[in-house]
Each structure stands twice: as C-alpha cells, then as structure tokens.
XYZ file of C-alpha atoms in Angstrom:
430
model
C 79.898 -27.213 102.714
C 78.618 -30.050 101.914
C 81.331 -32.814 100.055
C 80.702 -32.569 96.470
C 79.664 -35.706 95.319
C 78.444 -35.160 91.613
C 79.596 -32.925 89.103
C 78.729 -32.411 85.152
C 80.161 -29.357 83.272
C 79.625 -28.182 80.474
C 77.653 -30.893 79.402
C 76.391 -31.407 75.776
C 73.695 -34.797 74.638
C 73.057 -33.863 70.360
C 71.980 -35.929 67.481
C 73.472 -35.884 64.471
C 71.250 -33.596 61.413
C 72.619 -34.885 58.239
C 76.013 -33.380 57.285
C 78.408 -31.729 59.796
C 75.045 -30.536 61.469
C 73.412 -31.603 64.299
C 70.958 -31.023 67.207
C 71.517 -30.244 70.346
C 69.061 -31.452 72.893
C 71.531 -30.175 75.745
C 73.478 -27.556 75.832
C 75.797 -26.235 78.158
C 74.484 -27.613 81.780
C 76.304 -27.493 85.118
C 75.013 -28.867 87.662
C 76.504 -30.025 91.383
C 75.167 -31.986 93.296
C 76.005 -32.025 97.032
C 76.140 -34.644 100.068
C 72.609 -34.870 101.381
C 70.893 -33.268 98.529
C 67.488 -33.825 97.277
C 67.352 -32.661 94.053
C 63.651 -31.606 91.283
C 64.662 -31.276 87.637
C 61.913 -29.148 86.280
C 60.887 -28.438 82.236
C 58.315 -28.633 80.455
C 57.852 -31.398 77.405
C 61.423 -31.434 75.411
C 63.901 -29.656 78.078
C 65.583 -33.487 78.047
C 65.581 -33.902 81.802
C 65.462 -37.440 81.036
C 67.832 -37.432 79.050
C 69.915 -35.437 81.489
C 68.887 -38.100 84.198
C 70.987 -40.855 81.996
C 73.869 -38.840 81.654
C 74.653 -37.935 85.119
C 73.999 -41.525 86.038
C 76.141 -42.974 83.521
C 73.725 -45.009 81.749
C 74.932 -42.431 78.431
C 77.456 -40.077 77.285
C 77.103 -37.032 76.399
C 78.374 -35.961 72.886
C 80.480 -32.480 74.463
C 80.967 -31.890 78.551
C 81.799 -34.660 81.604
C 80.295 -35.988 84.134
C 82.698 -36.266 87.796
C 82.075 -38.741 90.444
C 83.886 -37.836 93.526
C 85.831 -35.194 91.530
C 87.007 -38.052 88.787
C 85.439 -38.728 85.423
C 82.377 -40.832 85.374
C 82.683 -43.817 82.090
C 80.040 -45.706 82.778
C 76.901 -46.830 85.358
C 78.873 -46.957 88.714
C 77.728 -49.125 91.386
C 77.769 -46.129 93.860
C 74.664 -45.519 91.569
C 70.629 -46.965 91.557
C 67.425 -45.688 89.132
C 63.482 -46.238 90.181
C 62.011 -46.507 86.757
C 58.628 -44.131 86.173
C 57.671 -48.281 84.351
C 57.808 -50.655 87.576
C 60.177 -52.400 85.319
C 60.255 -55.689 87.170
C 60.805 -59.849 85.661
C 57.237 -60.984 85.808
C 58.546 -64.528 86.180
C 60.574 -63.814 89.463
C 59.385 -63.555 93.227
C 59.620 -59.967 94.619
C 62.707 -61.091 96.925
C 64.523 -62.298 93.041
C 63.985 -59.148 92.033
C 65.141 -57.099 93.971
C 68.043 -59.361 95.000
C 69.119 -58.901 91.080
C 71.951 -56.216 91.673
C 73.195 -58.232 94.552
C 73.372 -61.431 92.411
C 74.980 -59.280 89.824
C 78.104 -57.991 91.420
C 78.322 -61.623 93.110
C 77.448 -60.523 96.774
C 76.809 -64.136 98.106
C 73.174 -65.226 98.283
C 72.576 -65.587 101.599
C 73.769 -62.018 102.569
C 71.878 -60.925 99.263
C 68.459 -62.510 100.585
C 69.213 -60.663 104.375
C 69.659 -57.471 102.543
C 66.655 -57.536 100.153
C 64.075 -58.322 102.411
C 65.439 -55.790 105.274
C 64.749 -53.021 101.877
C 61.534 -54.575 101.733
C 60.236 -54.349 105.134
C 61.853 -51.194 105.007
C 59.220 -49.956 102.536
C 56.599 -51.480 104.065
C 56.425 -55.578 101.771
C 57.494 -57.404 104.727
C 55.131 -60.777 103.930
C 55.647 -60.196 99.728
C 58.584 -61.768 99.740
C 57.313 -64.898 97.291
C 54.429 -62.947 95.915
C 54.575 -62.543 92.025
C 54.719 -59.218 90.574
C 51.691 -59.860 89.205
C 50.112 -60.165 92.512
C 50.969 -57.111 93.645
C 48.915 -53.123 92.959
C 51.083 -50.828 90.880
C 51.646 -49.106 93.970
C 53.348 -52.067 95.527
C 55.218 -52.853 92.791
C 56.528 -49.501 92.822
C 57.590 -50.382 96.389
C 59.616 -52.963 94.822
C 61.833 -50.883 92.141
C 62.465 -48.553 95.939
C 63.921 -51.503 96.922
C 65.607 -52.744 94.712
C 67.649 -49.308 94.139
C 67.680 -49.058 97.512
C 69.402 -52.838 98.418
C 72.218 -51.540 96.249
C 72.734 -49.466 98.833
C 73.499 -46.445 96.102
C 75.372 -42.980 97.228
C 73.345 -41.563 94.681
C 69.703 -42.854 94.093
C 68.332 -41.378 90.681
C 63.803 -40.728 90.008
C 62.525 -40.574 86.693
C 58.744 -39.417 87.628
C 58.663 -42.821 89.853
C 55.392 -41.782 90.863
C 53.868 -40.466 87.119
C 51.493 -43.739 86.127
C 49.967 -44.533 89.265
C 46.447 -43.579 91.188
C 46.697 -39.903 92.640
C 46.172 -41.750 96.365
C 48.984 -44.156 95.905
C 51.340 -41.794 94.427
C 50.525 -39.302 97.864
C 51.440 -42.437 99.774
C 53.807 -43.352 98.805
C 56.036 -39.640 97.715
C 55.215 -39.284 101.554
C 57.182 -42.425 103.103
C 59.480 -41.520 100.686
C 60.213 -38.548 102.326
C 59.853 -39.668 106.014
C 62.683 -42.615 104.650
C 64.856 -39.713 103.508
C 64.457 -37.458 106.800
C 64.687 -39.477 109.169
C 67.512 -40.909 107.671
C 66.789 -44.718 107.013
C 67.962 -45.545 103.039
C 71.481 -45.711 102.804
C 72.271 -42.937 99.504
C 73.879 -39.594 100.136
C 71.895 -37.406 97.400
C 68.567 -37.655 95.614
C 67.959 -36.676 92.047
C 64.476 -37.152 90.832
C 62.637 -35.563 87.581
C 58.977 -34.495 87.354
C 56.555 -32.274 85.970
C 54.889 -31.953 88.882
C 55.257 -28.829 90.392
C 53.540 -29.503 93.750
C 55.255 -32.901 93.867
C 58.534 -31.400 93.325
C 57.971 -28.941 96.161
C 56.502 -31.374 99.098
C 59.545 -33.520 98.610
C 63.115 -31.490 97.382
C 65.127 -29.150 98.445
C 66.352 -27.977 95.535
C 64.770 -27.472 92.002
C 67.119 -26.903 89.354
C 64.369 -25.713 85.605
C 65.463 -26.683 82.321
C 64.210 -24.639 79.484
C 63.548 -26.434 76.530
C 64.879 -26.969 72.869
C 67.796 -27.618 73.882
C 68.084 -28.134 77.066
C 69.358 -25.841 79.488
C 69.305 -24.874 82.787
C 67.251 -22.092 83.256
C 67.030 -21.661 87.091
C 68.551 -23.361 89.901
C 66.463 -22.692 93.478
C 66.495 -23.525 97.075
C 63.038 -25.260 97.916
C 64.055 -25.484 101.907
C 60.572 -24.878 103.997
C 60.085 -26.079 107.338
C 58.335 -29.342 108.258
C 55.893 -27.429 109.714
C 54.896 -25.775 107.017
C 52.564 -27.749 105.243
C 50.991 -27.560 101.036
C 48.494 -24.797 102.321
C 51.238 -22.592 103.468
C 51.055 -18.972 102.352
C 55.239 -20.332 102.138
C 54.507 -23.575 99.925
C 51.935 -22.048 97.560
C 54.394 -18.709 96.990
C 57.580 -21.356 96.411
C 54.857 -23.409 93.818
C 53.730 -19.952 91.902
C 57.505 -19.608 91.168
C 57.997 -21.990 89.538
C 55.430 -21.866 87.861
C 56.535 -18.343 87.097
C 59.669 -19.612 85.833
C 58.876 -22.365 83.575
C 56.198 -20.637 82.122
C 57.790 -17.457 80.741
C 59.261 -17.446 77.818
C 63.451 -17.490 77.115
C 65.066 -13.793 77.028
C 66.609 -16.288 74.129
C 63.158 -15.601 72.244
C 63.360 -11.263 71.206
C 67.085 -11.961 70.336
C 66.398 -15.415 67.456
C 63.399 -12.904 66.257
C 65.986 -9.774 66.140
C 68.257 -12.634 64.799
C 65.790 -14.019 62.311
C 65.193 -17.909 63.394
C 62.585 -19.910 64.167
C 61.265 -19.791 67.959
C 59.781 -23.272 69.557
C 56.358 -22.915 69.041
C 54.480 -24.809 71.537
C 52.048 -27.187 69.969
C 48.489 -25.816 70.861
C 45.018 -25.701 68.672
C 43.381 -22.070 68.467
C 40.600 -23.856 69.870
C 42.280 -24.754 73.470
C 43.791 -20.738 73.281
C 40.972 -19.254 72.530
C 39.280 -21.418 75.209
C 41.594 -20.535 78.230
C 41.692 -16.707 77.099
C 37.472 -16.533 77.660
C 38.120 -18.499 80.618
C 40.030 -16.137 82.422
C 38.398 -13.195 80.751
C 35.146 -14.371 82.315
C 37.194 -14.764 85.790
C 38.188 -10.565 85.493
C 41.054 -11.294 82.941
C 43.927 -13.077 85.832
C 43.876 -16.393 87.228
C 47.359 -18.231 89.596
C 48.196 -20.872 87.507
C 48.349 -23.471 90.219
C 44.776 -22.452 90.087
C 44.412 -22.777 86.704
C 46.294 -25.625 86.384
C 44.191 -27.290 89.100
C 40.345 -26.333 87.237
C 41.327 -27.269 83.605
C 42.782 -30.733 85.345
C 45.225 -30.832 83.283
C 48.952 -31.582 83.830
C 52.724 -29.239 83.373
C 52.902 -31.030 80.657
C 49.598 -29.729 78.798
C 48.775 -26.567 80.295
C 52.284 -24.684 79.881
C 52.340 -24.910 75.801
C 48.712 -23.744 75.564
C 50.707 -20.884 78.374
C 53.509 -20.065 76.085
C 51.111 -19.806 73.010
C 49.300 -16.897 74.084
C 52.239 -15.500 74.928
C 54.022 -15.634 72.713
C 50.699 -14.187 70.778
C 50.883 -11.578 72.487
C 47.839 -12.716 74.291
C 49.135 -12.835 77.853
C 51.624 -12.570 80.502
C 53.003 -14.324 83.155
C 53.667 -12.187 86.481
C 54.029 -13.536 89.675
C 52.782 -16.986 89.580
C 49.799 -15.535 87.909
C 48.157 -15.969 83.684
C 46.887 -12.618 82.811
C 44.909 -11.794 79.657
C 46.482 -8.681 78.020
C 44.447 -5.444 76.129
C 44.899 -7.403 72.817
C 43.761 -11.010 74.833
C 40.838 -8.929 75.925
C 39.870 -8.478 72.004
C 39.736 -11.189 70.932
C 38.361 -12.856 73.650
C 35.698 -10.301 73.390
C 35.033 -10.191 69.236
C 32.948 -11.789 66.738
C 34.150 -15.432 65.004
C 35.035 -13.364 61.391
C 37.308 -10.302 64.143
C 38.407 -13.115 66.414
C 40.208 -14.105 62.305
C 41.164 -10.477 62.013
C 43.772 -10.052 65.234
C 44.777 -13.154 65.127
C 45.676 -12.694 62.319
C 47.342 -9.101 63.073
C 48.972 -10.502 66.164
C 50.705 -14.122 64.169
C 51.801 -11.651 61.667
C 53.764 -9.631 64.227
C 55.295 -12.508 66.428
C 55.673 -15.349 64.486
C 59.000 -16.376 62.245
C 57.914 -19.313 60.933
C 54.339 -17.339 59.707
C 55.756 -14.743 58.138
C 58.424 -16.600 56.198
C 55.579 -18.981 55.209
C 53.870 -15.782 53.854
C 57.291 -14.619 52.173
C 58.065 -17.382 50.855
C 54.165 -17.662 49.120
C 54.838 -14.740 48.026
C 57.664 -14.701 46.026
C 56.552 -17.966 43.777
C 54.488 -17.077 40.944
C 51.675 -19.949 41.816
C 52.215 -18.823 44.858
C 51.911 -22.113 46.105
C 55.235 -24.459 47.919
C 55.418 -27.997 48.953
C 55.316 -28.323 53.267
C 58.590 -30.513 51.822
C 60.575 -27.506 51.433
C 59.741 -26.179 54.905
C 59.990 -28.506 56.319
C 63.439 -29.315 55.085
C 64.724 -25.769 56.081
C 62.889 -26.909 59.685
C 65.206 -29.724 59.600
C 67.698 -27.614 60.539
C 66.519 -26.421 63.390
C 64.379 -29.389 64.959
C 64.390 -33.114 64.601
C 62.979 -34.574 61.309
C 59.790 -35.199 64.132
C 59.738 -31.913 65.960
C 60.121 -30.141 62.618
C 56.474 -31.098 61.419
C 54.652 -30.252 64.566
C 56.288 -27.123 64.254
C 54.886 -27.080 60.741
C 51.562 -28.241 61.720
C 51.306 -25.221 64.417
C 51.885 -22.637 61.511
C 49.467 -24.536 59.450
C 46.434 -24.813 62.229
C 47.027 -21.249 63.369
C 47.524 -19.621 59.580
C 44.567 -21.726 58.204
C 42.710 -20.296 61.143
C 44.385 -16.260 60.356
C 43.053 -17.412 56.414
C 46.554 -16.462 55.850
C 47.116 -19.390 53.119
C 45.572 -22.335 52.645
C 46.535 -26.217 52.933
C 45.881 -29.340 50.940
C 46.282 -32.373 52.432
C 46.186 -34.141 49.686
C 49.223 -33.077 47.750
C 50.490 -31.505 50.969
C 51.254 -27.887 49.531
C 50.713 -24.142 51.468
C 49.115 -21.764 49.026
C 46.973 -17.986 49.430
C 43.219 -18.844 49.549
C 42.054 -17.873 46.298
C 38.787 -16.675 47.768
C 40.667 -14.230 49.181
C 42.012 -11.588 45.982
C 45.006 -10.153 47.840
C 47.935 -11.629 49.287
C 48.511 -11.144 53.227
C 50.320 -7.641 54.138
C-alpha cells in the first residue's frame, strides 16, 4: 500500500448559532490521502467542499477532529502544500516572473535560484517568453497557468485546487485540464498528490482517480469511489459514461437520513427551486417518455451540476421523480402533475406538499392553532435558525412560501411579513 500523506480524522467545522448552539458545515469527515492519488471532491452547493479543502490545506481550523500530515498534527499551512484558487489571485503590479517567485522569496530562497526555478515552471506550463509581461497582458487561461506555476515552483508534496477552471471559457478550460493530466501522468510535476474541488462531474471523471462525494447540510462523506478508467478509454466510452452516471446518481439521490428526519419531526434541507422550474423539468422529461439520462439532461438544459441538482432533489422530495442507475424517472404522481390543467396541478401539488414537506406541515399546524390564523415570518425564522444559518433559514422559508402559495395552502404578505390562510378559501387546509 502506498504511503499515507494526509489524513482527516473525525473532522467537524461548525459556527456559533446563539447561546450554546452551533451549526455544522462539515460533520465527522474521515479522509485519507496517499502518495500518487489525484482526488476530486464533489458535492452540491452548501456541501462544504471549499471549507474542507481549506482545512486540509491548513488555511482554516476545524472545530473538532484534526488533520494529520505524515501522521503529525497539522497546526498551520505547511510549506509542503500549495493552492491554486478559482480566481487567478495575481498581483497586477508584479510581472509574471515576480508573481511566481513570490512564495520562494517569502521562504528566503536566493533571488538567482528563485528566478531559475520560476523560469523552469513557466516553461513547464507553456509560458516561456512571458516572464516580463504583466497579468493584464495575458488571457484568462494564461493567467491561470501562472497560478499553477506559482504553486508548482514551491515543489509541494500536496497540490490543492479549488475549482481552478470554472472561471475560464469551455475550450480554454478543456485544454488546461488535458495539459494538467499529462503533466501528472508523465510525472513532470514535483508533487505527490493532488486534491481538487469541482462541481463538474465530467471534469472529475476525466482528471481524477478517486472521487470523494459530500452530502450537504452538513457536509458528510456520502461516497468514496475509485474513478480509474484506462487512458485508452475516451469520454465517449461506455466506461466513462457509466462512471459519470454513477456519480450523478450518488449526488442526486436524497440522503437516507431524510426519511429519518421526517420520522423525528425535523426539517429536510429544501432545495431552492421554484414551482415553475419543477413543472418545466417534469414536462420536459414526461415528453421524452418519463425517463432521461442525468448527464443528457444537464447537457440539454445547459445547466451546471449546482443548478440542476436542487431541481432534481425538489422533484424527488415532492414524490414527482426518482433516480435510478443514473437516470431520472417521472413517477405516477409526477405524470399526474404534468398532465393536469392549471387548477388540477395546484391540487396535486397541495397533496404531495402536505404529505412530504415537514416545514409546510409545521406552518399549517401553527396557522391552524392561532385565533386569527396569522403568524409573522420571524416566528418561523427563529425556529429555522436553530437548524440553519440565518441566511439559509430565510432561503428555506422562502422556498416553503413559494410552494405553499402555489398550492394555495396559505398566503404571504410581503409588506407585513405575515403568513396566513387565504381568506377566500373559507376553510383551513386539512
């Protein structure tokens, strides 16, 4: 077995939430990184991917648990680590060579040696001849190459990358991915392991040899799988497509904890999706025979993973859809919703929202128990802030309001900030 380089043990990151309470962003993360591993960290928005990366790199401290570098506790950022950020993070007043030399000079490397090493790294990433240019004179792809050279010149054992290609155009990003993989496989980079965060599943399968997939709210390791596909197998191969489908399935499948939370009367994490978007997704898939491959769906809608998964999760939470073997299926209830007229759609949505969404059920219960059948949004936000951050609590209530108003379960007055039963309904929802 290859040598263990980096390890996270029972890692938790939480923030105070009033009194003695806290909200966890990451919970009980265990992760081992061995020499020669290229690891992708995947997860929906809010899964804590970047938070985990920064803790592993020593740039942020965990609340509980710890990070160990070569079996010794990691107390701070190590000179044996380097980070490539999503933004180019270059100093505009420095030349390219000066930007790359910056880290070496901080560690008191003599100027002549620092320049020689920096020139070698710039040549390695294809920027020979641009040493005296300024960042403003380079394209986005070239600036990101400078960021990579600046990281590599430190000769790190572990290279951390936080969505390094997301700010680039499609063609430039694809070229850089290919070049980075070539440098890695041909062992031209002085590094032992790479850990990178991405929301792009194709990117993860193309580049990495292992995927760590996080659930969200809080982030936990949902799956840790091998991505090893023979180099001869391209993106059109069945092996590549199978792995992409497998990750889509893992990411989009609601956690097994959801049903347990409902049984305990706690809250799900409601995906932030409007009813109109949910209806549009269901109608699109219904027109295609009630089934579509998830990667094909992402391509057809031209949506990134972080955008499409909340939409898929919402349909699954509501009982309108299911995920099986990398495909999205419309359920019988989803077909009823798609085929119904405007009034019937509201009735179908009302039924499933009352059956499946804990927050909506609690709103109905509270409104039913008050004499005027009205309640301030602050009442619900105070409850939600025991489970979510202040910002997320409002997003959760906003989603519930959107769904509840569409189903005509209750109304919402934007001026007073009050939720109430619709007067014209004449009776309370059952």
